[in-house]
Structures are given as C-alpha cells and as structure tokens.
mmCIF file of C-alpha atoms and ligand atoms in Angstrom:
data_model
loop_
_atom_site.group_PDB
_atom_site.id
_atom_site.type_symbol
_atom_site.label_atom_id
_atom_site.label_comp_id
_atom_site.label_asym_id
_atom_site.label_seq_id
_atom_site.Cartn_x
_atom_site.Cartn_y
_atom_site.Cartn_z
ATOM 1 C CA UNK A 155 4.224 5.432 17.928
ATOM 2 C CA UNK A 156 3.470 4.133 14.464
ATOM 3 C CA UNK A 157 4.827 0.656 13.754
ATOM 4 C CA UNK A 158 6.609 0.672 10.410
ATOM 5 C CA UNK A 159 5.244 -1.399 7.531
ATOM 6 C CA UNK A 160 7.074 -3.063 4.654
ATOM 7 C CA UNK A 161 4.419 -4.050 2.121
ATOM 8 C CA UNK A 162 4.911 -5.938 -1.130
ATOM 9 C CA UNK A 163 2.478 -5.722 -4.057
ATOM 10 C CA UNK A 164 3.032 -8.672 -6.381
ATOM 11 C CA UNK A 165 0.561 -7.242 -8.959
ATOM 12 C CA UNK A 166 -0.173 -9.843 -11.703
ATOM 13 C CA UNK A 167 2.891 -11.907 -10.858
ATOM 14 C CA UNK A 168 3.275 -15.206 -9.035
ATOM 15 C CA UNK A 169 2.039 -18.783 -9.174
ATOM 16 C CA UNK A 170 2.326 -21.605 -6.670
ATOM 17 C CA UNK A 171 6.018 -21.948 -7.462
ATOM 18 C CA UNK A 172 6.685 -18.503 -5.976
ATOM 19 C CA UNK A 173 5.345 -19.399 -2.539
ATOM 20 C CA UNK A 174 8.888 -20.539 -1.790
ATOM 21 C CA UNK A 175 9.858 -16.836 -1.820
ATOM 22 C CA UNK A 176 7.343 -16.209 0.974
ATOM 23 C CA UNK A 177 8.730 -19.097 2.973
ATOM 24 C CA UNK A 178 12.271 -17.772 2.502
ATOM 25 C CA UNK A 179 11.185 -14.284 3.576
ATOM 26 C CA UNK A 180 9.552 -15.682 6.698
ATOM 27 C CA UNK A 181 12.695 -17.613 7.582
ATOM 28 C CA UNK A 182 14.849 -14.498 7.110
ATOM 29 C CA UNK A 183 12.629 -12.364 9.389
ATOM 30 C CA UNK A 184 11.329 -14.506 12.258
ATOM 31 C CA UNK A 185 10.976 -11.580 14.671
ATOM 32 C CA UNK A 186 10.990 -8.338 12.665
ATOM 33 C CA UNK A 187 10.985 -4.868 14.211
ATOM 34 C CA UNK A 188 8.367 -3.794 11.649
ATOM 35 C CA UNK A 189 5.193 -5.233 10.114
ATOM 36 C CA UNK A 190 5.647 -7.225 6.905
ATOM 37 C CA UNK A 191 2.822 -7.651 4.404
ATOM 38 C CA UNK A 192 2.713 -9.407 1.033
ATOM 39 C CA UNK A 193 -0.193 -8.868 -1.373
ATOM 40 C CA UNK A 194 -0.088 -11.706 -3.908
ATOM 41 C CA UNK A 195 -2.639 -12.189 -6.708
ATOM 42 C CA UNK A 196 -6.073 -13.369 -5.518
ATOM 43 C CA UNK A 197 -5.419 -16.896 -6.782
ATOM 44 C CA UNK A 198 -2.597 -17.264 -4.243
ATOM 45 C CA UNK A 199 -4.221 -15.628 -1.202
ATOM 46 C CA UNK A 200 -5.259 -18.833 0.496
ATOM 47 C CA UNK A 201 -2.041 -20.735 -0.147
ATOM 48 C CA UNK A 202 0.046 -17.697 0.787
ATOM 49 C CA UNK A 203 -1.845 -17.568 4.087
ATOM 50 C CA UNK A 204 -1.056 -21.223 4.718
ATOM 51 C CA UNK A 205 2.603 -20.737 3.793
ATOM 52 C CA UNK A 206 2.945 -17.832 6.227
ATOM 53 C CA UNK A 207 0.804 -19.205 9.066
ATOM 54 C CA UNK A 208 2.665 -18.836 12.377
ATOM 55 C CA UNK A 209 5.187 -16.453 10.804
ATOM 56 C CA UNK A 210 5.546 -12.676 11.071
ATOM 57 C CA UNK A 211 4.281 -12.155 7.497
ATOM 58 C CA UNK A 212 0.727 -10.938 6.893
ATOM 59 C CA UNK A 213 -1.149 -11.442 3.620
ATOM 60 C CA UNK A 214 -3.302 -8.911 1.765
ATOM 61 C CA UNK A 215 -5.355 -8.647 -1.406
ATOM 62 C CA UNK A 216 -4.845 -6.126 -4.206
ATOM 63 C CA UNK A 217 -8.475 -5.165 -4.745
ATOM 64 C CA UNK A 218 -12.044 -5.826 -3.616
ATOM 65 C CA UNK A 219 -15.583 -4.995 -4.751
ATOM 66 C CA UNK A 220 -17.684 -2.289 -3.095
ATOM 67 C CA UNK A 221 -20.675 -4.602 -2.672
ATOM 68 C CA UNK A 222 -20.812 -7.495 -0.253
ATOM 69 C CA UNK A 223 -21.930 -10.082 -2.827
ATOM 70 C CA UNK A 224 -23.898 -10.396 -6.038
ATOM 71 C CA UNK A 225 -23.753 -10.581 -9.825
ATOM 72 C CA UNK A 226 -20.217 -9.252 -10.412
ATOM 73 C CA UNK A 227 -18.421 -11.796 -12.559
ATOM 74 C CA UNK A 228 -14.709 -11.921 -11.884
ATOM 75 C CA UNK A 229 -14.740 -9.694 -8.799
ATOM 76 C CA UNK A 230 -13.967 -10.657 -5.218
ATOM 77 C CA UNK A 231 -15.601 -9.370 -2.044
ATOM 78 C CA UNK A 232 -14.192 -8.263 1.281
ATOM 79 C CA UNK A 233 -15.661 -11.371 2.932
ATOM 80 C CA UNK A 234 -13.936 -13.605 0.389
ATOM 81 C CA UNK A 235 -10.622 -11.919 1.178
ATOM 82 C CA UNK A 236 -11.138 -12.491 4.903
ATOM 83 C CA UNK A 237 -12.223 -16.072 4.243
ATOM 84 C CA UNK A 238 -9.009 -16.664 2.293
ATOM 85 C CA UNK A 239 -7.039 -15.636 5.365
ATOM 86 C CA UNK A 240 -6.043 -12.078 4.454
ATOM 87 C CA UNK A 241 -6.542 -9.044 6.671
ATOM 88 C CA UNK A 242 -5.438 -6.232 4.340
ATOM 89 C CA UNK A 243 -6.384 -4.904 0.932
ATOM 90 C CA UNK A 244 -4.770 -2.402 -1.440
ATOM 91 C CA UNK A 245 -7.322 -0.016 -2.966
ATOM 92 C CA UNK A 246 -7.093 2.719 -5.580
ATOM 93 C CA UNK A 247 -3.734 1.667 -6.986
ATOM 94 C CA UNK A 248 -2.914 3.871 -9.984
ATOM 95 C CA UNK A 249 -2.965 0.792 -12.222
ATOM 96 C CA UNK A 250 -6.591 0.195 -11.170
ATOM 97 C CA UNK A 251 -7.438 3.867 -11.569
ATOM 98 C CA UNK A 252 -5.886 3.927 -15.064
ATOM 99 C CA UNK A 253 -6.666 0.444 -16.419
ATOM 100 C CA UNK A 254 -10.115 0.045 -14.892
ATOM 101 C CA UNK A 255 -11.276 3.653 -14.758
ATOM 102 C CA UNK A 256 -11.660 3.657 -10.973
ATOM 103 C CA UNK A 257 -12.698 7.039 -9.603
ATOM 104 C CA UNK A 258 -12.135 8.451 -6.133
ATOM 105 C CA UNK A 259 -15.801 7.667 -5.424
ATOM 106 C CA UNK A 260 -15.273 4.024 -6.442
ATOM 107 C CA UNK A 261 -12.241 3.735 -4.176
ATOM 108 C CA UNK A 262 -14.098 5.340 -1.272
ATOM 109 C CA UNK A 263 -17.029 2.923 -1.646
ATOM 110 C CA UNK A 264 -14.675 -0.077 -1.729
ATOM 111 C CA UNK A 265 -12.763 1.230 1.278
ATOM 112 C CA UNK A 266 -15.952 1.742 3.266
ATOM 113 C CA UNK A 267 -17.007 -1.859 2.596
ATOM 114 C CA UNK A 268 -13.531 -3.242 3.317
ATOM 115 C CA UNK A 269 -13.244 -1.307 6.582
ATOM 116 C CA UNK A 270 -16.647 -2.380 7.816
ATOM 117 C CA UNK A 271 -15.701 -6.005 7.056
ATOM 118 C CA UNK A 272 -12.631 -5.568 9.278
ATOM 119 C CA UNK A 273 -9.921 -5.260 6.618
ATOM 120 C CA UNK A 274 -7.068 -2.780 6.865
ATOM 121 C CA UNK A 275 -7.094 -0.747 3.647
ATOM 122 C CA UNK A 276 -4.024 0.640 1.915
ATOM 123 C CA UNK A 277 -5.357 3.505 -0.192
ATOM 124 C CA UNK A 278 -3.021 4.693 -2.941
ATOM 125 C CA UNK A 279 -2.633 8.258 -4.182
ATOM 126 C CA UNK A 280 -0.164 9.788 -6.610
ATOM 127 C CA UNK A 281 0.337 12.305 -9.392
ATOM 128 C CA UNK A 282 1.348 11.902 -13.038
ATOM 129 C CA UNK A 283 4.534 13.500 -14.324
ATOM 130 C CA UNK A 284 2.493 16.120 -16.196
ATOM 131 C CA UNK A 285 0.702 17.040 -12.979
ATOM 132 C CA UNK A 286 4.010 17.371 -11.129
ATOM 133 C CA UNK A 287 5.528 19.445 -13.932
ATOM 134 C CA UNK A 288 2.512 21.748 -13.775
ATOM 135 C CA UNK A 289 3.081 22.175 -10.002
ATOM 136 C CA UNK A 290 -0.272 20.504 -9.284
ATOM 137 C CA UNK A 291 0.996 17.640 -7.134
ATOM 138 C CA UNK A 292 -0.463 18.747 -3.792
ATOM 139 C CA UNK A 293 -3.822 19.678 -5.342
ATOM 140 C CA UNK A 294 -4.064 16.247 -6.956
ATOM 141 C CA UNK A 295 -3.075 14.417 -3.773
ATOM 142 C CA UNK A 296 -5.458 16.529 -1.681
ATOM 143 C CA UNK A 297 -8.349 15.761 -4.038
ATOM 144 C CA UNK A 298 -7.582 12.029 -4.076
ATOM 145 C CA UNK A 299 -7.377 11.957 -0.284
ATOM 146 C CA UNK A 300 -10.652 13.739 0.342
ATOM 147 C CA UNK A 301 -12.386 11.765 -2.423
ATOM 148 C CA UNK A 302 -11.033 8.274 -1.714
ATOM 149 C CA UNK A 303 -10.774 8.060 2.087
ATOM 150 C CA UNK A 304 -14.085 7.302 3.831
ATOM 151 C CA UNK A 305 -15.182 8.967 7.073
ATOM 152 C CA UNK A 306 -14.834 5.616 8.869
ATOM 153 C CA UNK A 307 -11.035 5.730 8.678
ATOM 154 C CA UNK A 308 -9.001 5.095 11.828
ATOM 155 C CA UNK A 309 -5.333 4.578 12.603
ATOM 156 C CA UNK A 310 -5.940 0.823 12.523
ATOM 157 C CA UNK A 311 -7.973 0.420 9.334
ATOM 158 C CA UNK A 312 -6.261 3.002 7.104
ATOM 159 C CA UNK A 313 -2.797 3.147 5.568
ATOM 160 C CA UNK A 314 -2.006 5.676 2.821
ATOM 161 C CA UNK A 315 0.517 4.873 0.097
ATOM 162 C CA UNK A 316 1.970 7.808 -1.827
ATOM 163 C CA UNK A 317 2.957 6.401 -5.212
ATOM 164 C CA UNK A 318 3.928 8.980 -7.845
ATOM 165 C CA UNK A 319 2.823 7.363 -11.107
ATOM 166 C CA UNK A 320 6.015 8.401 -12.870
ATOM 167 C CA UNK A 321 8.106 6.520 -10.294
ATOM 168 C CA UNK A 322 6.277 3.173 -10.579
ATOM 169 C CA UNK A 323 8.375 0.593 -12.388
ATOM 170 C CA UNK A 324 10.597 3.269 -13.948
ATOM 171 C CA UNK A 325 13.639 3.362 -11.671
ATOM 172 C CA UNK A 326 12.970 7.073 -11.137
ATOM 173 C CA UNK A 327 12.447 8.150 -7.547
ATOM 174 C CA UNK A 328 11.506 11.601 -6.232
ATOM 175 C CA UNK A 329 14.218 13.226 -4.165
ATOM 176 C CA UNK A 330 13.835 13.104 -0.355
ATOM 177 C CA UNK A 331 12.555 16.690 -0.210
ATOM 178 C CA UNK A 332 9.807 15.898 -2.708
ATOM 179 C CA UNK A 333 8.747 12.787 -0.789
ATOM 180 C CA UNK A 334 8.870 14.715 2.493
ATOM 181 C CA UNK A 335 6.730 17.530 1.115
ATOM 182 C CA UNK A 336 3.964 15.162 0.003
ATOM 183 C CA UNK A 337 4.055 13.003 3.145
ATOM 184 C CA UNK A 338 3.944 16.097 5.365
ATOM 185 C CA UNK A 339 1.008 17.387 3.346
ATOM 186 C CA UNK A 340 -0.865 14.058 3.649
ATOM 187 C CA UNK A 341 -0.220 14.021 7.412
ATOM 188 C CA UNK A 342 -1.573 17.555 7.843
ATOM 189 C CA UNK A 343 -4.664 16.794 5.741
ATOM 190 C CA UNK A 344 -5.419 13.685 7.802
ATOM 191 C CA UNK A 345 -4.968 15.608 11.068
ATOM 192 C CA UNK A 346 -7.249 18.374 9.847
ATOM 193 C CA UNK A 347 -9.996 15.972 8.787
ATOM 194 C CA UNK A 348 -9.815 13.274 11.467
ATOM 195 C CA UNK A 349 -8.167 15.109 14.366
ATOM 196 C CA UNK A 350 -4.614 14.831 15.645
ATOM 197 C CA UNK A 351 -5.077 11.426 17.322
ATOM 198 C CA UNK A 352 -6.239 9.571 14.208
ATOM 199 C CA UNK A 353 -4.242 11.734 11.809
ATOM 200 C CA UNK A 354 -0.986 10.969 13.571
ATOM 201 C CA UNK A 355 -1.638 7.246 13.859
ATOM 202 C CA UNK A 356 -2.253 6.515 10.147
ATOM 203 C CA UNK A 357 0.826 5.018 8.523
ATOM 204 C CA UNK A 358 2.115 6.674 5.346
ATOM 205 C CA UNK A 359 4.008 4.506 2.873
ATOM 206 C CA UNK A 360 6.097 5.609 -0.078
ATOM 207 C CA UNK A 361 5.880 3.496 -3.265
ATOM 208 C CA UNK A 362 7.596 3.672 -6.653
ATOM 209 C CA UNK A 363 10.923 2.013 -7.565
ATOM 210 C CA UNK A 364 11.928 1.264 -3.969
ATOM 211 C CA UNK A 365 15.022 -0.959 -4.173
ATOM 212 C CA UNK A 366 17.598 -2.258 -1.681
ATOM 213 C CA UNK A 367 20.029 0.514 -2.664
ATOM 214 C CA UNK A 368 17.662 3.490 -2.216
ATOM 215 C CA UNK A 369 15.523 2.225 0.674
ATOM 216 C CA UNK A 370 17.584 3.703 3.527
ATOM 217 C CA UNK A 371 17.482 7.223 2.003
ATOM 218 C CA UNK A 372 13.715 7.002 1.527
ATOM 219 C CA UNK A 373 13.121 5.665 5.051
ATOM 220 C CA UNK A 374 15.103 8.569 6.525
ATOM 221 C CA UNK A 375 12.461 11.037 5.266
ATOM 222 C CA UNK A 376 10.139 12.329 8.029
ATOM 223 C CA UNK A 377 6.625 10.858 7.946
ATOM 224 C CA UNK A 378 7.679 7.892 5.810
ATOM 225 C CA UNK A 379 6.448 4.914 7.837
ATOM 226 C CA UNK A 380 7.419 2.258 5.313
ATOM 227 C CA UNK A 381 7.077 1.301 1.671
ATOM 228 C CA UNK A 382 4.739 -0.301 -0.835
ATOM 229 C CA UNK A 383 7.099 -2.236 -3.077
ATOM 230 C CA UNK A 384 6.310 -3.765 -6.467
ATOM 231 C CA UNK A 385 9.092 -5.439 -8.460
ATOM 232 C CA UNK A 386 11.556 -5.698 -5.572
ATOM 233 C CA UNK A 387 9.016 -7.581 -3.413
ATOM 234 C CA UNK A 388 8.867 -10.607 -5.718
ATOM 235 C CA UNK A 389 12.136 -12.145 -4.550
ATOM 236 C CA UNK A 390 13.029 -12.598 -0.891
ATOM 237 C CA UNK A 391 16.629 -11.681 -1.727
ATOM 238 C CA UNK A 392 15.473 -8.215 -2.893
ATOM 239 C CA UNK A 393 12.736 -7.547 -0.341
ATOM 240 C CA UNK A 394 14.706 -8.735 2.671
ATOM 241 C CA UNK A 395 17.311 -5.904 2.602
ATOM 242 C CA UNK A 396 14.482 -3.384 2.199
ATOM 243 C CA UNK A 397 12.884 -4.778 5.370
ATOM 244 C CA UNK A 398 16.243 -4.608 7.142
ATOM 245 C CA UNK A 399 16.680 -0.969 6.066
ATOM 246 C CA UNK A 400 13.217 -0.155 7.456
ATOM 247 C CA UNK A 401 14.005 -1.850 10.768
ATOM 248 C CA UNK A 402 17.254 0.126 10.987
ATOM 249 C CA UNK A 403 15.472 3.442 10.312
ATOM 250 C CA UNK A 404 14.221 3.330 13.890
HETATM 251 P P1 LIG B 730 7.598 -0.756 -8.276
HETATM 252 O O1 LIG B 730 8.225 -0.937 -6.915
HETATM 253 O O2 LIG B 730 7.773 -1.947 -9.175
HETATM 254 O O3 LIG B 730 7.999 0.553 -8.894
HETATM 255 O O4 LIG B 730 6.000 -0.687 -8.036
HETATM 256 C C1 LIG B 730 5.508 0.189 -7.079
HETATM 257 C C2 LIG B 730 4.059 -0.082 -6.903
HETATM 258 O O5 LIG B 730 3.248 0.221 -7.758
HETATM 259 C C3 LIG B 730 3.642 -0.771 -5.669
HETATM 260 O O6 LIG B 730 2.254 -0.753 -5.514
#
C-alpha cells in the first residue's frame, strides 16, 4: 500500500513571517491519514524544520547540486539540506529545466547524489502544450523518466510528480482521463524498468493548478497518490482542504 502524499512547493515565496502558515497547518492536521510535506525556499529550511518539529509535517528543499561540495557559488548540497533538517528534495521541476537549462542528465546526477545522501527525491516530468497538441505527451514523459531517474531508485527514495507545464499556475487542469493515462504510463514504465515490487511502491503525484475545489476529482484518478501543489500550498486555509480531500480519497 502506498501512503498518500500532499506536497507543497513554495517556489520563490515565503519569508519568516509565513512560518505561521506552517504552524497553522500543523495544528489543523495533528494526525493525518497521509504524509504532508512543505518545500519552502532554502533560506527557510532550518526555521521551517524547527516550526514543524514534533508535528506531522515534513520539510523538503526545492533543488540541490549534483556534487557533494566545492566551488559552486549560490548552490546548496544534499548534505546541507540534511543538515538543515530536511529529508526530501524536489528535482527537475519544469521551472528549473526551463529557467536554468537543466537536462535529464543533470537531474539524474542530482538525484543520484541526493539518494545516496539519504534524501527522498521528487522528480518532476511534464509536457508543454505544443507537445500535447502534437500527441507527443507519452514520448516526452517516457524520455524524461528514463533520462532523469537514476538506477538507484527505490519505493522509499523516489517520488514522481507529473506536472504538465501548461497546467502550472494557469488554472487549467487536464481532465481525469488525461491524468490517468499519463499516471498509468508512468507506473508501467517504472514496473518495466525496476520490477513490479519497486514500480508499484513509487508514489506518483499530480501537479498543476491543484485547488481545494478540484482536488477530490484529481485524487479519484487511479494511480494518483497525491499532489505537488504550488500556489495553493502557501496558505494553510487553501492547503488544508486539499489534504482533507486526499485523506478522504482512501
Ligand atoms: P501551481 O499549483 O501553482 O499550479 O504549481 C504547481 C507546481 O509547479 C508545483 O510544483
């Protein structure tokens, strides 16, 4: 049985003031029936960990470098993330792939380092609207999966987030059949590559304009084990009903 996961990606949002949202979220969900993860900006990792200590909320980073240390001004390493109190990291988000030119090979190298350090990696994949319109979605997702996921993946250290680029921050969401098609495809690719045991234990998240009012429909789709939520994870009042919808999805 895969335990469901409600993950929030704060992106480049949040200062110390916003830690009160984490505290409110923790109070609202003292004993959740799913895992809850918030990935604040790196500057808040340590304080977010302190705010959520002894609560059900886990903290993750949004990025890490492929090397363990060295002359990489501005970057953070897997060890630094662990030292700050986080146990998860998002890798290969489309905003990193687009804004920082990250390739599948880059993401795979980062994931390998993060996994060997003991972090759980959330690797993101997703197609552009042009790729979907050209009926290339599954080819694109298949290529990103085989290129970005290292051979060291297990059910514990890997989570995949399917985030169609055209659905991120736009209010547009694929219909349930479209989400189900991609999640089923990802599941079958993971089973083929890693075997049924590992392939069936990796959690698959949907991301892109998940809101309180569409969460239940998305969580009813087979092979959707949770969500990676951007804008609606910033406020406890928005994220909390999404968590409740995930708990209710059984
Ligand atoms: P939104 O929920 O704001 O569309 O962002 C999704 C996302 O990119 C999460 O990583």
